[in-house]
PDB file of C-alpha atoms and ligand atoms in Angstrom:
ATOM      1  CA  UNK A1405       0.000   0.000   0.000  1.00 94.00           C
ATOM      2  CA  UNK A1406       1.535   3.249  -1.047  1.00 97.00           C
ATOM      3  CA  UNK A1407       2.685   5.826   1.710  1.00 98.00           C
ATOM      4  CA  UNK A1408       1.744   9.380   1.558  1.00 98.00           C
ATOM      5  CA  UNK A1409       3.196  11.362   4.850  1.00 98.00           C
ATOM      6  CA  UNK A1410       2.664  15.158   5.145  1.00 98.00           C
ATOM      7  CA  UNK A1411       5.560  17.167   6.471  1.00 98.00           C
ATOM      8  CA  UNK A1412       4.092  20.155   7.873  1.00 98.00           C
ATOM      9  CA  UNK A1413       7.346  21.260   8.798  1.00 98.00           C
ATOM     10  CA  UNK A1414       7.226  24.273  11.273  1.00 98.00           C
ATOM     11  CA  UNK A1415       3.558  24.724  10.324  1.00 98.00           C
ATOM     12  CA  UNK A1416       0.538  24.019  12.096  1.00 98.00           C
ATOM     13  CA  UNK A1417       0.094  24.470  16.218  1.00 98.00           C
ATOM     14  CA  UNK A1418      -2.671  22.990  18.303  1.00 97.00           C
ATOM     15  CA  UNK A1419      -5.250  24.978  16.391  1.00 98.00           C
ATOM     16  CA  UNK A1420      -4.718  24.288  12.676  1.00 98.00           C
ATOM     17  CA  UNK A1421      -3.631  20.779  13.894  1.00 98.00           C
ATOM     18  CA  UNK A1422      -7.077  19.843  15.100  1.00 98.00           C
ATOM     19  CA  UNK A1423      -8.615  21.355  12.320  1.00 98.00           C
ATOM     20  CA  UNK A1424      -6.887  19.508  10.131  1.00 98.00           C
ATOM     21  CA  UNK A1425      -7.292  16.376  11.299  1.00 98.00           C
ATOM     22  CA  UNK A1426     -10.507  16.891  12.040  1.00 98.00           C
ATOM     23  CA  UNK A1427     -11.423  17.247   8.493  1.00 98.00           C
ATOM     24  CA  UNK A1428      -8.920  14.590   6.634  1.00 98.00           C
ATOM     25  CA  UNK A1429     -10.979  11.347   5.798  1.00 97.00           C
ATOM     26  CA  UNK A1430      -7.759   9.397   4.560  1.00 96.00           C
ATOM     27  CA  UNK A1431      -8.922   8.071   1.157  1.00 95.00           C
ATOM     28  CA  UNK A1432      -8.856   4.070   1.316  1.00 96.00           C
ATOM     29  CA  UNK A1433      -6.394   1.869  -0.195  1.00 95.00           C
ATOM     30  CA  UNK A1434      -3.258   4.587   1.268  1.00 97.00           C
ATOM     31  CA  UNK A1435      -1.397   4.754   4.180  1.00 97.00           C
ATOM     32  CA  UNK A1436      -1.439   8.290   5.353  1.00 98.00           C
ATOM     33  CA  UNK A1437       0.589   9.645   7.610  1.00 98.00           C
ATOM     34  CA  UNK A1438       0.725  12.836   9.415  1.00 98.00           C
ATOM     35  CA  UNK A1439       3.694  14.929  10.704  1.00 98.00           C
ATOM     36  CA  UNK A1440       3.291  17.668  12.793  1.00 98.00           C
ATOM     37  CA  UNK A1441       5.485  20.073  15.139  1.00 98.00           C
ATOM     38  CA  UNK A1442       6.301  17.800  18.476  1.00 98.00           C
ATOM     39  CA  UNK A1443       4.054  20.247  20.285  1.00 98.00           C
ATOM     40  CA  UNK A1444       0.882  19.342  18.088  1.00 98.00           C
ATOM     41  CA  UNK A1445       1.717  15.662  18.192  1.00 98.00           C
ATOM     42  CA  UNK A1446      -0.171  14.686  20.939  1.00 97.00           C
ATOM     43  CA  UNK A1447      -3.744  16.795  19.346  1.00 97.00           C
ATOM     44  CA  UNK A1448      -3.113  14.628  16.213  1.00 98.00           C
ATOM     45  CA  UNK A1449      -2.869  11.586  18.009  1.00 98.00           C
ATOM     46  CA  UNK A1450      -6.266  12.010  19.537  1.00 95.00           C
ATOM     47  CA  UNK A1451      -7.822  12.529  16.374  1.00 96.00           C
ATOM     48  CA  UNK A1452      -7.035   8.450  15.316  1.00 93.00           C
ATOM     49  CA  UNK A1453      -4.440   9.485  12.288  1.00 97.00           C
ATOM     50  CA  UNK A1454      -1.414   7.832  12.020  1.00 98.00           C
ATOM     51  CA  UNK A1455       1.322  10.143  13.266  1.00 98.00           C
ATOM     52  CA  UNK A1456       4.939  10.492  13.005  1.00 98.00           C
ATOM     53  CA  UNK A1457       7.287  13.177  14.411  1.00 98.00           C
ATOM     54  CA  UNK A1458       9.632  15.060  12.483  1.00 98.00           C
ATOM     55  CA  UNK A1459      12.677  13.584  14.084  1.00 98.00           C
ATOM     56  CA  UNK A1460      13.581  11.587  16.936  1.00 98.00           C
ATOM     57  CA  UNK A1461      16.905  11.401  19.176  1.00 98.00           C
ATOM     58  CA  UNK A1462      19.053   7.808  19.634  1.00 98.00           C
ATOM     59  CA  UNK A1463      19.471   8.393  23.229  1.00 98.00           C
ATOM     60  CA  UNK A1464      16.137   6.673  26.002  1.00 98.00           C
ATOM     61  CA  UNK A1465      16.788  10.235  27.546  1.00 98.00           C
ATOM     62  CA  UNK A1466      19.590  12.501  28.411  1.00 98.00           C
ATOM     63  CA  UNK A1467      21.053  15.919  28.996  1.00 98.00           C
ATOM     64  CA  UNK A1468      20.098  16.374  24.935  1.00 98.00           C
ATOM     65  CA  UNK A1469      18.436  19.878  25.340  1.00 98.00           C
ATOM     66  CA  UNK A1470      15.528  20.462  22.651  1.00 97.00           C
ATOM     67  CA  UNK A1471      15.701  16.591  21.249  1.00 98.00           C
ATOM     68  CA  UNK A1472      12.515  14.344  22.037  1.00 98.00           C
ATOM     69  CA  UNK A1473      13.101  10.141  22.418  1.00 98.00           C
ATOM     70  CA  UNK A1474      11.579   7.523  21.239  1.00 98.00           C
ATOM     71  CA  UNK A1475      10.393   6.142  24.192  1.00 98.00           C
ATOM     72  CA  UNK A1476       8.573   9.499  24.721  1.00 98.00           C
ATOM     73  CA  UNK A1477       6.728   9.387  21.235  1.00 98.00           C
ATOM     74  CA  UNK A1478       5.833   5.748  21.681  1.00 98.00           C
ATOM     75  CA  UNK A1479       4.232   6.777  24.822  1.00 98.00           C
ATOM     76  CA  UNK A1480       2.119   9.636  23.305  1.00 98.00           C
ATOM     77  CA  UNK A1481       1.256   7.216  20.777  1.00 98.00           C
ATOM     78  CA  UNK A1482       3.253   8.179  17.786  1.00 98.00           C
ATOM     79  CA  UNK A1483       4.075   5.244  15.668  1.00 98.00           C
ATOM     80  CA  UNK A1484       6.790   6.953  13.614  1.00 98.00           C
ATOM     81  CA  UNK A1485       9.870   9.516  13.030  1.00 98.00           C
ATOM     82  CA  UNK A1486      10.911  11.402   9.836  1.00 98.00           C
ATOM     83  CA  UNK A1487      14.666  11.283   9.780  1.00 98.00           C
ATOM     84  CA  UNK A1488      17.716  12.593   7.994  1.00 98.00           C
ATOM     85  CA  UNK A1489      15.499  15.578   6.265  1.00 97.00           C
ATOM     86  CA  UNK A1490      17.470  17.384   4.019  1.00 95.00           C
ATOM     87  CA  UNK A1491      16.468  20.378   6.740  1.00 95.00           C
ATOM     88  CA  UNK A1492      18.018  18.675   9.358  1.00 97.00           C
ATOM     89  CA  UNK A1493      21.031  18.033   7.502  1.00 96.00           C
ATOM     90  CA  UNK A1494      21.320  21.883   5.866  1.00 94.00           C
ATOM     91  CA  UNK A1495      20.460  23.639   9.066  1.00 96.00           C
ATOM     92  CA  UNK A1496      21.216  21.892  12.255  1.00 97.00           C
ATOM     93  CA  UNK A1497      23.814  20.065  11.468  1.00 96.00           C
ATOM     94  CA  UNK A1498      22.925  16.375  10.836  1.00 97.00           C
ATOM     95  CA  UNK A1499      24.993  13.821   9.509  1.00 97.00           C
ATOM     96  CA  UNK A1500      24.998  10.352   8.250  1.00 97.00           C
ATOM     97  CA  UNK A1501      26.653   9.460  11.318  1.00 98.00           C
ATOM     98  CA  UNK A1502      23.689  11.074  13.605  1.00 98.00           C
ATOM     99  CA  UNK A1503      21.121   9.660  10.671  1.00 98.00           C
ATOM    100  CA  UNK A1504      22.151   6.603  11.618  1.00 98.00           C
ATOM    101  CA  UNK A1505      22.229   6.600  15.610  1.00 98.00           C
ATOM    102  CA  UNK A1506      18.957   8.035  15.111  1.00 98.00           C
ATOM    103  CA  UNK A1507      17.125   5.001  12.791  1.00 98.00           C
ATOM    104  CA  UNK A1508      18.488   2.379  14.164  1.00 98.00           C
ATOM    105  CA  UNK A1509      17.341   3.383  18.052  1.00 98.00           C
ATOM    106  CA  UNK A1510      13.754   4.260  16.866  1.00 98.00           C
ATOM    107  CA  UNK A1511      13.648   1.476  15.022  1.00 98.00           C
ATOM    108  CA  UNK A1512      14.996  -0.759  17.894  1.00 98.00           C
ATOM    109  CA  UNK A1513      12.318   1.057  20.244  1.00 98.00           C
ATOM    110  CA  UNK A1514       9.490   0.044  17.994  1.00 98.00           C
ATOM    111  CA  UNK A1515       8.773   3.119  16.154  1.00 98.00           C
ATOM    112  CA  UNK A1516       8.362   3.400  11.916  1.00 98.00           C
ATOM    113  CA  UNK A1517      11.040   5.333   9.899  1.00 98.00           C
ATOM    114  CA  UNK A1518      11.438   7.548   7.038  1.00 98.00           C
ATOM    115  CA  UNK A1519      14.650   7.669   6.598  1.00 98.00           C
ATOM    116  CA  UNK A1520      15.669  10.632   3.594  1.00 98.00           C
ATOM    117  CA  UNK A1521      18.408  10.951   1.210  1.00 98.00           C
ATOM    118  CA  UNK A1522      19.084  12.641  -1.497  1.00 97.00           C
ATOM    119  CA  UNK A1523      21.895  15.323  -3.821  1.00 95.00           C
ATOM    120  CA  UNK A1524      21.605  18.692  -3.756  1.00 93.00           C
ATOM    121  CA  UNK A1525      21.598  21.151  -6.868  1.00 90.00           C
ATOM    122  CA  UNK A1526      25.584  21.540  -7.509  1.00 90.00           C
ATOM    123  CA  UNK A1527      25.975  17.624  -6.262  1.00 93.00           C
ATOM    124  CA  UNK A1528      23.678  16.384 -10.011  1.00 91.00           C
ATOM    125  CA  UNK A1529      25.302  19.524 -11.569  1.00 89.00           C
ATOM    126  CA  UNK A1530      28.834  17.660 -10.609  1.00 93.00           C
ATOM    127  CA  UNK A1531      27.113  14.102 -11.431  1.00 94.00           C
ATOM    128  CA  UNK A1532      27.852  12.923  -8.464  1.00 96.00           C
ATOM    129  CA  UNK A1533      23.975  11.555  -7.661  1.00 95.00           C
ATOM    130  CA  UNK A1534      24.674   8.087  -6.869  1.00 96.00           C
ATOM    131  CA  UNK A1535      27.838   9.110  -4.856  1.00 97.00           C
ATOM    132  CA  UNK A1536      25.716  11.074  -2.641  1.00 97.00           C
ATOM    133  CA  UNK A1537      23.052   8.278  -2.605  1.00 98.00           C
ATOM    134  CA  UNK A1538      25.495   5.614  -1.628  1.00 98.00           C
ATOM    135  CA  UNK A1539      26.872   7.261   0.692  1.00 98.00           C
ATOM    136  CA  UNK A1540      23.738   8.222   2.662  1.00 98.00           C
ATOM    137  CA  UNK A1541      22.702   4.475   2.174  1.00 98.00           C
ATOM    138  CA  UNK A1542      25.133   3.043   3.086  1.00 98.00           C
ATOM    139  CA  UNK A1543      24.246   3.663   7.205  1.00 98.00           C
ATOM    140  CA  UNK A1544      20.717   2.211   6.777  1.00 98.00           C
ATOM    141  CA  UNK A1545      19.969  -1.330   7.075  1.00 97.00           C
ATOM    142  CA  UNK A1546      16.658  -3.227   5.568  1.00 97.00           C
ATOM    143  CA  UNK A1547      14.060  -3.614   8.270  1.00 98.00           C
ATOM    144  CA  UNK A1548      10.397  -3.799   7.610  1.00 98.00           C
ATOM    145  CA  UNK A1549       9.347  -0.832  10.120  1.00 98.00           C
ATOM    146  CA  UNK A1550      11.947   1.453   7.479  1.00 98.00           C
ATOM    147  CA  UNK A1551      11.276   3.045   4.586  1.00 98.00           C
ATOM    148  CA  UNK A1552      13.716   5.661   2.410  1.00 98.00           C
ATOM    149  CA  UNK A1553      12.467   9.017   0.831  1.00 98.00           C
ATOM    150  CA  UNK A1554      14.447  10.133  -2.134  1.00 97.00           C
ATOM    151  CA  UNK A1555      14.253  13.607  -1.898  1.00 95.00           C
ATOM    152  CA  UNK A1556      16.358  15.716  -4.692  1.00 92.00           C
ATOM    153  CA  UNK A1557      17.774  18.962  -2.241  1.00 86.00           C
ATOM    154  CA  UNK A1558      16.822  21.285  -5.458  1.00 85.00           C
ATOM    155  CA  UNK A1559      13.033  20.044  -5.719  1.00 83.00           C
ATOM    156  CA  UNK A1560      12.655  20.895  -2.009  1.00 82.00           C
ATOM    157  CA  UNK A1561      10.430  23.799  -1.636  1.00 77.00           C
ATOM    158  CA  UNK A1562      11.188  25.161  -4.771  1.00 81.00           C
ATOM    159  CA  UNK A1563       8.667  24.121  -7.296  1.00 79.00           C
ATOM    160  CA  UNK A1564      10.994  22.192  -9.275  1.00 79.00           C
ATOM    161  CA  UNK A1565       9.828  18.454  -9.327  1.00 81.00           C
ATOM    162  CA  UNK A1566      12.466  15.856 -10.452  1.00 83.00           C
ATOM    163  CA  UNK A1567      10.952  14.345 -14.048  1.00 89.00           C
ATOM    164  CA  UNK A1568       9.468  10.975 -13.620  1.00 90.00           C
ATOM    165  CA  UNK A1569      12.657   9.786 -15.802  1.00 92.00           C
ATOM    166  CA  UNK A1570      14.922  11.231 -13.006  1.00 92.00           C
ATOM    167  CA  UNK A1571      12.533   9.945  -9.955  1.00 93.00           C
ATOM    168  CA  UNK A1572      12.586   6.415 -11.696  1.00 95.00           C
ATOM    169  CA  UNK A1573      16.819   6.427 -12.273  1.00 95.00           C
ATOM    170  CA  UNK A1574      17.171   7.381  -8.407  1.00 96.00           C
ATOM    171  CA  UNK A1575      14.479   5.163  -6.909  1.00 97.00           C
ATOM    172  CA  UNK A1576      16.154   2.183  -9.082  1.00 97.00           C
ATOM    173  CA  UNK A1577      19.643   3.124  -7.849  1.00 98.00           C
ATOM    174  CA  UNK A1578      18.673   3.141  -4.025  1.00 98.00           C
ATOM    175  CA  UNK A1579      16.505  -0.016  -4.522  1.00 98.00           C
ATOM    176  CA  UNK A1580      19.834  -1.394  -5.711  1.00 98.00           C
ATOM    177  CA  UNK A1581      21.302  -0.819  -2.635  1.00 98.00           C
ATOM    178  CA  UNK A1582      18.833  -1.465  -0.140  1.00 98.00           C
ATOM    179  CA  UNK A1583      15.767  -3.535  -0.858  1.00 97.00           C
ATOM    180  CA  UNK A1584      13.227  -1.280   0.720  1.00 97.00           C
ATOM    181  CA  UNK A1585      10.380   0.783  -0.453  1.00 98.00           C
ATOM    182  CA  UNK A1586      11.077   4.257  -1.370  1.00 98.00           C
ATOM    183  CA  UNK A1587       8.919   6.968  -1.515  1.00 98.00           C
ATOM    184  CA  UNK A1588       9.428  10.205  -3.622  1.00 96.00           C
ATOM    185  CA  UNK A1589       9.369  13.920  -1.864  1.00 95.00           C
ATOM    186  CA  UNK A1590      10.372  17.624  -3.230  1.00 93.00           C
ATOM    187  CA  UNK A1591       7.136  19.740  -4.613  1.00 92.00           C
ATOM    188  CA  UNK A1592       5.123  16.815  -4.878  1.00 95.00           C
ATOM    189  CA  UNK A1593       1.316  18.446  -5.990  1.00 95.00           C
ATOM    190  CA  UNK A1594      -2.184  17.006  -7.185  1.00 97.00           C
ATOM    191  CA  UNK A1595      -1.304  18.058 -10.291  1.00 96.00           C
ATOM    192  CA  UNK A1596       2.248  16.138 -10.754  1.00 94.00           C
ATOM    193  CA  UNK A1597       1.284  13.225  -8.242  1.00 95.00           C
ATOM    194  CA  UNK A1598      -0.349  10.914 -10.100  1.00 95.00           C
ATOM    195  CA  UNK A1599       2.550  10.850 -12.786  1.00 94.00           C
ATOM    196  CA  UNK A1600       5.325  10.518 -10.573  1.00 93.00           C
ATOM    197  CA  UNK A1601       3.203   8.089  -8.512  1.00 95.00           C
ATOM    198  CA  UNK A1602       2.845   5.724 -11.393  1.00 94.00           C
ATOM    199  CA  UNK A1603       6.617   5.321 -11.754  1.00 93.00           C
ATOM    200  CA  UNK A1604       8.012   1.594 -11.185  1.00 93.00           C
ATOM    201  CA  UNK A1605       9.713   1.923  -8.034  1.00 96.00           C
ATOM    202  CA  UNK A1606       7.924   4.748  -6.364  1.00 96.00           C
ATOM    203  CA  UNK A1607       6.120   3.624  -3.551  1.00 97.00           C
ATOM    204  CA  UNK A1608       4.494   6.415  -2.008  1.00 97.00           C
ATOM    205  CA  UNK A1609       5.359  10.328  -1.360  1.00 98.00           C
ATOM    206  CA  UNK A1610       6.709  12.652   1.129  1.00 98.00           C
ATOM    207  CA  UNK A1611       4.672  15.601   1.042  1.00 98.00           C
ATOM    208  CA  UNK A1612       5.619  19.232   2.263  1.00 97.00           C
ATOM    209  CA  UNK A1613       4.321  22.312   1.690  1.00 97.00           C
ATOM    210  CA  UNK A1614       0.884  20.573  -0.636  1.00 97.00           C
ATOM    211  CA  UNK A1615       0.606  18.553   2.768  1.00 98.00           C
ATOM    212  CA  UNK A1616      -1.193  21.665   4.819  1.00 98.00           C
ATOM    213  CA  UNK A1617      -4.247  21.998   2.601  1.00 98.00           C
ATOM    214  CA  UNK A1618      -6.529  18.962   3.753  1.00 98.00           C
ATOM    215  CA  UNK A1619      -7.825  18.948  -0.225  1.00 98.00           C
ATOM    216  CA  UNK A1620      -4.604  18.721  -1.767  1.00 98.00           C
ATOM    217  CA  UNK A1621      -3.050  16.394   0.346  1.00 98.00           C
ATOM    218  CA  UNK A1622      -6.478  14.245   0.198  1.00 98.00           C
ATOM    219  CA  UNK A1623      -5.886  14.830  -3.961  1.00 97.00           C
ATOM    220  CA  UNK A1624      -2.261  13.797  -3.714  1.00 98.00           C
ATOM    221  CA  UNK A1625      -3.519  10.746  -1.650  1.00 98.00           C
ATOM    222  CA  UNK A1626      -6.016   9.514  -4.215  1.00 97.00           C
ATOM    223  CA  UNK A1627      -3.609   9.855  -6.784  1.00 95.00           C
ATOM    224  CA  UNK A1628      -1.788   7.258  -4.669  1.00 95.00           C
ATOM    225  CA  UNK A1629      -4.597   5.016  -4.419  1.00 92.00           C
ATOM    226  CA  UNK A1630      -5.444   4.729  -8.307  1.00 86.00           C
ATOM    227  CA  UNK A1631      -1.304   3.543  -8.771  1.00 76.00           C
ATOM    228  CA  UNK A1632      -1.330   0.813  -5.526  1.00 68.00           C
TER     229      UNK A1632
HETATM  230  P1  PGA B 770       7.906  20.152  -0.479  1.00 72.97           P
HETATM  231  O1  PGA B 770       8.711  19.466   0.726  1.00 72.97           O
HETATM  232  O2  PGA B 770       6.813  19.169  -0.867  1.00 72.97           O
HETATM  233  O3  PGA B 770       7.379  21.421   0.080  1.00 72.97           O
HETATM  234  O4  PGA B 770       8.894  20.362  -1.595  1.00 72.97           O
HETATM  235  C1  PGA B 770       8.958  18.091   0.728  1.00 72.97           C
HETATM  236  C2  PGA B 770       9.765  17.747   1.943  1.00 72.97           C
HETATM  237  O5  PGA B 770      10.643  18.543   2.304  1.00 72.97           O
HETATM  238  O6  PGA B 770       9.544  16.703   2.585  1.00 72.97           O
END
């Protein structure tokens, strides 16, 4: 069943949380997922959606000031943790090496994982795609409760979508590596979704900023369900 998970980001407190998930009906035949800010989780939760945070620290607990464990999703009754976003590696600093501490103890606590990868702009301008794609890999293991989201840095945000030709090559490369669904993310909308949802090989999206309007997301996961 395809996986459509909406990154809202730094979007969306208690309010527009509930009022969201108040008004999603997820369509059948999809597993939707949403991911609010840690301090809407718990209002999202009570709604009945599936729910992942946006990322999740290795350590049960700790003198880690501003990270959140898995121990302390699992027992709001989040089932899963975005990881490795290209956000968290551009602006705070994350690595493979923390990518890694950080899937393989939510995973080992129970929870599901998105793990992402993917180039930047200058790394395709340089052709070095699959470099960067082995390399962030290469500290993920197969498990069933993972999955990988091949986000291209330069479709993040910006509009730019990779073509489905580009989506397929990637998707084919990491599946080469790791035998694990991978879903596709970077300005995935209703109107490009069902294409780049019908590629071999993509499994389901990560969805940012079309992820806050309950319609388009709801469009974007229909578009899933006709390609299962
Ligand atoms: P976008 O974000 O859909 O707004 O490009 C995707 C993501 O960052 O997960």
């Amino acid at each position: 069943m395809p996986l459509l998970a909406a990154n809202w980001k730094m979007y969306k407190g208690l309010r527009e949380t509930g009022e969201f998930c108040a008004a999603f009906r997820s369509p059948a035949g999809v597993d939707a997922v949403v991911c609010p800010p840690f301090v809407s989780l718990s209002t999202a939760v009570g709604s009945g959606h599936t729910v992942f945070a946006q990322n999740v620290h290795w350590a049960d607990e700790g003198a880690f000031t501003g990270e959140v464990s898995a121990p302390m999703l699992l027992e709001l009754g989040v089932a899963g943790a975005i990881v490795g976003h290209s956000e968290r590696r551009r602006y705070f600093g994350e690595t493979d090496d923390t990518v890694r501490l950080r899937v393989e103890a939510a995973l080992a606590a129970g929870l599901r994982v998105i793990a992402c990868v993917g180039e930047l702009e200058d790394e395709r301008e340089r052709g070095e795609t699959e470099e960067v794609l082995r390399r962030q890999v290469s500290v993920l293991s197969r498990h069933d409760a993972l999955v990988v989201a091949y986000e291209p840095g330069w479709a993040i945000g910006t509009g730019k979508t990779a073509t489905p030709e580009q989506a397929r090559e990637a998707h084919a490369f990491i599946k080469s590596l790791l035998d694990t669904p991978v879903l596709y993310g970077g300005s995935v909308k209703p109107e490009n979704a069902e294409e780049l949802l019908a590629q071999p090989g993509v499994d389901g999206a990560l969805v940012g900023g079309a992820s806050l309007d309950v319609e388009s997301f709801t469009a974007i996961c229909r578009a899933a369900a006709a390609n299962p």
